[in-house]
Amino acid sequence: MRSATDKQPRSSPRSRRTNFSASSAFSAVAFSAISAFSAFSAASAQPPPGARAAAPIDLTGYWVSVVTEDWRYRMATPRKGDYASVPLNAAARRAADAWDPAKDTADGNACRSYGVGNIMRVAGRVHITWQDEETLKIDSDAGTQTRLLHFGDAAQAPAGDRGWQGHSIARWQPAGPQRRGGPGRGRAGAPPMRGGSLKVVTTRMKAGYLRKNGVPYSENASVTEFFDRHSEPNGDQWFTVTTIVEDPTYLDEPFVTSSHFKKEPDGAKWRPTACSAG
């Protein structure tokens, strides 16, 4: 005869159901975790989107510069020796004082004031398009210039001669605190659209002019730009480019400007013209 202490307790049907439910719930959680990890791993294995797909703002289209400041420097050729507000050193002032537009034309350098250091300040229109998924193209009708802004792997600087527009490396910046190199001058636009902006750093350019009257920058200069897009209450679309030129050869400190462009509906007013000296 078995004693009372030898009897094995039997689990009740309710206890068995509870154990089964807990086991099923654990299995479901584990399966969900594995599925989520698998989905995350699959997503991580996908290449990141290209620059075009990742763009937080759309800069494409036809745009016209709106000049509300620095009129005498941007809408006409200022007189020789007029380099007010540019932080030139002594060597740069000597070069500006010796400017001869006829010599620029004779030497084939009529495009010196249409280089990357000044092209966004030249009054006129720009047409912005995507050349490919990693290259944004800016065509300027003034001087018939073309800039290529390279993202990602395409940003590697090529060997060869320097051009007027240099080599530009671009990257998108998410919206956040202001990060300017100094105060710009000109029209106070609306706050940037939510999403972000475009930063461009350009080097490897030919020496050129910051203004059409021979105010110089050297081939050692670097040009940093921030492109921000704005929307006005009346529906007008604008972008502002803040340009910071740094040049150890000719500038005592960075030269900072802000230029403003308003979007046009189409290219009906697009008029490419050749460079002109003076």
Short mmCIF file of C-alpha atoms in Angstrom, two decimals:
data_model
loop_
_atom_site.label_atom_id
_atom_site.label_comp_id
_atom_site.label_asym_id
_atom_site.label_seq_id
_atom_site.Cartn_x
_atom_site.Cartn_y
_atom_site.Cartn_z
CA MET A 1 0.00 0.00 0.00
CA ARG A 2 1.31 3.46 -0.90
CA SER A 3 1.35 6.03 1.80
CA ALA A 4 -0.23 9.41 1.43
CA THR A 5 3.19 10.89 1.01
CA ASP A 6 3.87 8.59 -1.99
CA LYS A 7 0.95 9.92 -3.98
CA GLN A 8 1.97 12.15 -6.92
CA PRO A 9 -0.13 15.30 -7.28
CA ARG A 10 -1.96 15.62 -10.51
CA SER A 11 -2.20 18.96 -12.26
CA SER A 12 -5.70 20.15 -12.78
CA PRO A 13 -7.06 20.79 -16.31
CA ARG A 14 -7.05 24.52 -15.49
CA SER A 15 -3.36 24.36 -14.54
CA ARG A 16 -2.53 22.55 -17.77
CA ARG A 17 -4.43 25.16 -19.78
CA THR A 18 -2.53 27.96 -17.98
CA ASN A 19 0.83 26.35 -18.70
CA PHE A 20 -0.10 25.82 -22.33
CA SER A 21 -1.26 29.45 -22.71
CA ALA A 22 1.96 30.80 -21.17
CA SER A 23 4.04 28.61 -23.48
CA SER A 24 2.09 29.75 -26.53
CA ALA A 25 2.45 33.39 -25.55
CA PHE A 26 6.21 33.01 -25.13
CA SER A 27 6.47 31.32 -28.53
CA ALA A 28 4.49 34.13 -30.15
CA VAL A 29 6.73 36.78 -28.59
CA ALA A 30 9.85 34.91 -29.66
CA PHE A 31 8.52 34.51 -33.21
CA SER A 32 7.68 38.24 -33.38
CA ALA A 33 11.16 39.16 -32.16
CA ILE A 34 12.80 36.89 -34.72
CA SER A 35 10.62 38.29 -37.50
CA ALA A 36 11.41 41.87 -36.49
CA PHE A 37 15.14 41.11 -36.38
CA SER A 38 14.95 39.46 -39.80
CA ALA A 39 13.12 42.48 -41.23
CA PHE A 40 15.67 44.85 -39.66
CA SER A 41 18.55 42.79 -41.04
CA ALA A 42 16.99 42.80 -44.50
CA ALA A 43 16.47 46.56 -44.36
CA SER A 44 20.02 47.11 -43.13
CA ALA A 45 21.35 45.09 -46.04
CA GLN A 46 19.71 47.46 -48.52
CA PRO A 47 21.94 50.24 -49.86
CA PRO A 48 21.11 53.73 -48.56
CA PRO A 49 19.03 55.92 -50.91
CA GLY A 50 20.91 58.03 -53.43
CA ALA A 51 21.30 61.77 -53.03
CA ARG A 52 18.33 62.52 -55.24
CA ALA A 53 15.99 60.19 -53.34
CA ALA A 54 17.29 61.44 -49.98
CA ALA A 55 16.86 65.15 -50.79
CA PRO A 56 15.04 66.95 -47.94
CA ILE A 57 14.31 69.96 -50.20
CA ASP A 58 13.72 70.37 -53.92
CA LEU A 59 16.00 72.93 -55.59
CA THR A 60 15.23 71.97 -59.18
CA GLY A 61 13.71 74.42 -61.63
CA TYR A 62 14.36 77.87 -63.08
CA TRP A 63 15.24 80.65 -60.64
CA VAL A 64 15.99 84.36 -61.07
CA SER A 65 18.27 86.35 -58.78
CA VAL A 66 16.59 89.19 -56.90
CA VAL A 67 19.08 91.98 -56.16
CA THR A 68 18.05 94.21 -53.26
CA GLU A 69 21.54 95.06 -51.93
CA ASP A 70 25.10 95.56 -53.25
CA TRP A 71 23.45 97.00 -56.36
CA ARG A 72 26.53 98.82 -57.62
CA TYR A 73 28.64 95.68 -57.38
CA ARG A 74 26.15 93.23 -58.86
CA MET A 75 24.19 95.15 -61.51
CA ALA A 76 27.10 97.07 -63.03
CA THR A 77 30.88 96.98 -63.09
CA PRO A 78 32.09 99.11 -60.16
CA ARG A 79 34.92 101.56 -60.68
CA LYS A 80 38.48 100.36 -60.39
CA GLY A 81 39.68 100.28 -56.78
CA ASP A 82 36.17 100.03 -55.28
CA TYR A 83 36.49 97.02 -53.01
CA ALA A 84 34.60 98.22 -49.95
CA SER A 85 33.42 95.52 -47.48
CA VAL A 86 35.75 92.83 -48.89
CA PRO A 87 38.43 91.86 -46.29
CA LEU A 88 41.37 92.11 -48.71
CA ASN A 89 44.99 91.99 -47.62
CA ALA A 90 47.67 94.25 -49.09
CA ALA A 91 48.51 91.83 -51.94
CA ALA A 92 44.87 91.66 -52.98
CA ARG A 93 44.49 95.44 -52.97
CA ARG A 94 47.53 95.78 -55.20
CA ALA A 95 46.08 93.22 -57.61
CA ALA A 96 42.69 94.98 -57.64
CA ASP A 97 44.31 98.36 -58.23
CA ALA A 98 46.14 96.93 -61.24
CA TRP A 99 43.02 95.46 -62.87
CA ASP A 100 42.82 95.88 -66.64
CA PRO A 101 39.65 94.48 -68.31
CA ALA A 102 41.22 94.74 -71.77
CA LYS A 103 44.02 92.46 -70.64
CA ASP A 104 41.52 89.92 -69.29
CA THR A 105 39.84 89.77 -72.68
CA ALA A 106 43.14 89.48 -74.54
CA ASP A 107 44.33 86.70 -72.22
CA GLY A 108 41.12 84.71 -72.62
CA ASN A 109 40.13 85.31 -68.98
CA ALA A 110 36.88 87.18 -69.51
CA CYS A 111 35.16 84.57 -67.28
CA ARG A 112 37.16 85.45 -64.16
CA SER A 113 34.17 87.13 -62.50
CA TYR A 114 31.93 84.18 -63.40
CA GLY A 115 33.92 81.62 -61.39
CA VAL A 116 32.59 79.80 -58.35
CA GLY A 117 33.67 82.58 -55.98
CA ASN A 118 31.19 85.02 -57.55
CA ILE A 119 28.84 83.21 -59.93
CA MET A 120 25.88 83.11 -57.51
CA ARG A 121 26.24 86.90 -57.05
CA VAL A 122 26.07 87.66 -60.78
CA ALA A 123 22.61 88.95 -61.67
CA GLY A 124 20.77 86.48 -63.89
CA ARG A 125 19.05 83.12 -63.85
CA VAL A 126 20.02 79.61 -62.82
CA HIS A 127 18.56 76.31 -63.93
CA ILE A 128 18.97 73.46 -61.43
CA THR A 129 18.52 69.83 -62.49
CA TRP A 130 19.74 66.36 -61.52
CA GLN A 131 22.41 65.15 -63.96
CA ASP A 132 22.22 61.72 -62.31
CA GLU A 133 21.25 60.27 -58.93
CA GLU A 134 24.42 61.59 -57.26
CA THR A 135 25.08 64.85 -59.15
CA LEU A 136 23.11 68.10 -58.95
CA LYS A 137 23.74 70.50 -61.84
CA ILE A 138 23.46 74.30 -61.73
CA ASP A 139 23.50 76.09 -65.08
CA SER A 140 23.85 79.89 -65.06
CA ASP A 141 22.72 81.94 -68.03
CA ALA A 142 25.20 84.68 -67.04
CA GLY A 143 28.48 83.59 -68.61
CA THR A 144 26.92 80.25 -69.68
CA GLN A 145 28.49 78.46 -66.73
CA THR A 146 27.79 74.95 -65.42
CA ARG A 147 28.42 73.71 -61.90
CA LEU A 148 28.31 70.05 -60.85
CA LEU A 149 27.66 69.29 -57.19
CA HIS A 150 28.87 65.78 -56.36
CA PHE A 151 27.41 63.61 -53.59
CA GLY A 152 28.66 60.30 -52.21
CA ASP A 153 31.26 58.32 -54.12
CA ALA A 154 31.05 60.81 -57.01
CA ALA A 155 32.63 63.43 -54.75
CA GLN A 156 36.17 62.19 -55.44
CA ALA A 157 38.09 65.03 -57.09
CA PRO A 158 39.28 64.14 -60.60
CA ALA A 159 42.78 64.70 -61.86
CA GLY A 160 43.32 67.33 -64.52
CA ASP A 161 43.07 71.04 -65.09
CA ARG A 162 41.18 73.30 -62.74
CA GLY A 163 38.02 74.91 -64.07
CA TRP A 164 36.18 78.14 -63.29
CA GLN A 165 33.66 76.25 -61.14
CA GLY A 166 36.20 74.04 -59.36
CA HIS A 167 35.25 70.72 -57.77
CA SER A 168 32.21 70.74 -55.49
CA ILE A 169 31.39 68.21 -52.77
CA ALA A 170 27.78 68.31 -51.59
CA ARG A 171 25.82 66.78 -48.73
CA TRP A 172 22.35 67.20 -47.33
CA GLN A 173 21.95 68.61 -43.83
CA PRO A 174 18.90 67.86 -41.68
CA ALA A 175 16.98 70.74 -40.20
CA GLY A 176 18.53 72.04 -37.00
CA PRO A 177 20.34 74.95 -35.38
CA GLN A 178 21.82 77.66 -37.60
CA ARG A 179 25.40 76.97 -38.65
CA ARG A 180 26.52 79.99 -40.60
CA GLY A 181 30.05 81.31 -40.78
CA GLY A 182 28.85 84.88 -40.23
CA PRO A 183 26.05 87.30 -40.95
CA GLY A 184 25.05 87.69 -44.58
CA ARG A 185 23.80 90.85 -46.18
CA GLY A 186 20.56 91.26 -48.08
CA ARG A 187 16.90 90.37 -48.03
CA ALA A 188 15.75 88.72 -44.82
CA GLY A 189 13.92 85.64 -46.06
CA ALA A 190 11.35 83.55 -44.25
CA PRO A 191 12.61 80.71 -42.02
CA PRO A 192 13.95 77.71 -43.99
CA MET A 193 11.38 75.09 -44.94
CA ARG A 194 11.26 72.15 -42.57
CA GLY A 195 13.42 69.30 -43.80
CA GLY A 196 16.95 70.57 -44.19
CA SER A 197 19.37 72.31 -46.48
CA LEU A 198 22.29 71.69 -48.80
CA LYS A 199 25.94 72.26 -47.92
CA VAL A 200 28.52 72.54 -50.72
CA VAL A 201 32.29 72.88 -50.38
CA THR A 202 34.25 73.80 -53.52
CA THR A 203 38.02 73.73 -54.07
CA ARG A 204 40.39 73.19 -57.02
CA MET A 205 39.19 76.21 -58.96
CA LYS A 206 40.95 78.67 -61.24
CA ALA A 207 41.79 82.04 -59.72
CA GLY A 208 38.99 84.51 -60.32
CA TYR A 209 37.29 87.70 -59.22
CA LEU A 210 34.95 88.30 -56.30
CA ARG A 211 33.65 91.32 -58.21
CA LYS A 212 33.80 92.31 -61.86
CA ASN A 213 36.32 95.08 -61.19
CA GLY A 214 39.21 92.72 -60.52
CA VAL A 215 38.83 92.04 -56.78
CA PRO A 216 40.73 88.73 -56.67
CA TYR A 217 40.52 85.29 -55.12
CA SER A 218 43.24 82.71 -55.72
CA GLU A 219 43.26 79.06 -56.73
CA ASN A 220 44.00 78.30 -53.06
CA ALA A 221 40.57 79.57 -52.03
CA SER A 222 37.74 77.41 -50.75
CA VAL A 223 34.06 78.26 -51.13
CA THR A 224 31.46 76.94 -48.67
CA GLU A 225 27.77 77.41 -49.49
CA PHE A 226 24.52 76.71 -47.68
CA PHE A 227 21.37 76.48 -49.82
CA ASP A 228 18.05 76.99 -47.98
CA ARG A 229 14.63 76.95 -49.57
CA HIS A 230 11.81 79.24 -48.42
CA SER A 231 8.10 79.56 -49.04
CA GLU A 232 6.30 82.90 -48.73
CA PRO A 233 2.67 83.23 -47.56
CA ASN A 234 1.58 84.23 -51.08
CA GLY A 235 2.96 80.98 -52.50
CA ASP A 236 6.22 82.36 -53.96
CA GLN A 237 9.16 79.99 -53.74
CA TRP A 238 12.69 81.20 -52.96
CA PHE A 239 16.07 79.84 -52.14
CA THR A 240 18.87 81.65 -50.36
CA VAL A 241 22.52 80.72 -50.78
CA THR A 242 24.94 81.87 -48.10
CA THR A 243 28.45 81.91 -49.55
CA ILE A 244 31.64 81.90 -47.47
CA VAL A 245 34.88 82.46 -49.38
CA GLU A 246 38.13 81.74 -47.53
CA ASP A 247 41.45 82.50 -49.20
CA PRO A 248 44.84 82.44 -47.45
CA THR A 249 46.39 84.27 -50.40
CA TYR A 250 44.14 87.33 -50.65
CA LEU A 251 41.69 87.52 -47.71
CA ASP A 252 42.36 88.48 -44.10
CA GLU A 253 39.11 86.79 -43.01
CA PRO A 254 36.18 84.93 -44.62
CA PHE A 255 34.06 86.94 -47.05
CA VAL A 256 30.38 86.17 -46.44
CA THR A 257 27.41 87.07 -48.65
CA SER A 258 23.78 85.98 -49.04
CA SER A 259 22.09 85.82 -52.45
CA HIS A 260 18.39 85.28 -53.10
CA PHE A 261 16.59 83.57 -55.96
CA LYS A 262 12.89 83.42 -56.78
CA LYS A 263 11.40 80.47 -58.65
CA GLU A 264 9.97 81.01 -62.13
CA PRO A 265 7.28 78.85 -63.74
CA ASP A 266 9.41 77.83 -66.72
CA GLY A 267 12.44 78.72 -68.82
CA ALA A 268 10.71 81.32 -71.02
CA LYS A 269 13.16 84.01 -69.86
CA TRP A 270 16.27 81.83 -69.99
CA ARG A 271 18.93 83.73 -71.99
CA PRO A 272 22.46 82.23 -71.83
CA THR A 273 25.11 84.87 -72.60
CA ALA A 274 28.86 84.67 -72.93
CA CYS A 275 31.31 85.98 -70.31
CA SER A 276 32.30 89.62 -70.61
CA ALA A 277 35.20 91.38 -68.90
CA GLY A 278 34.31 94.68 -67.25
#
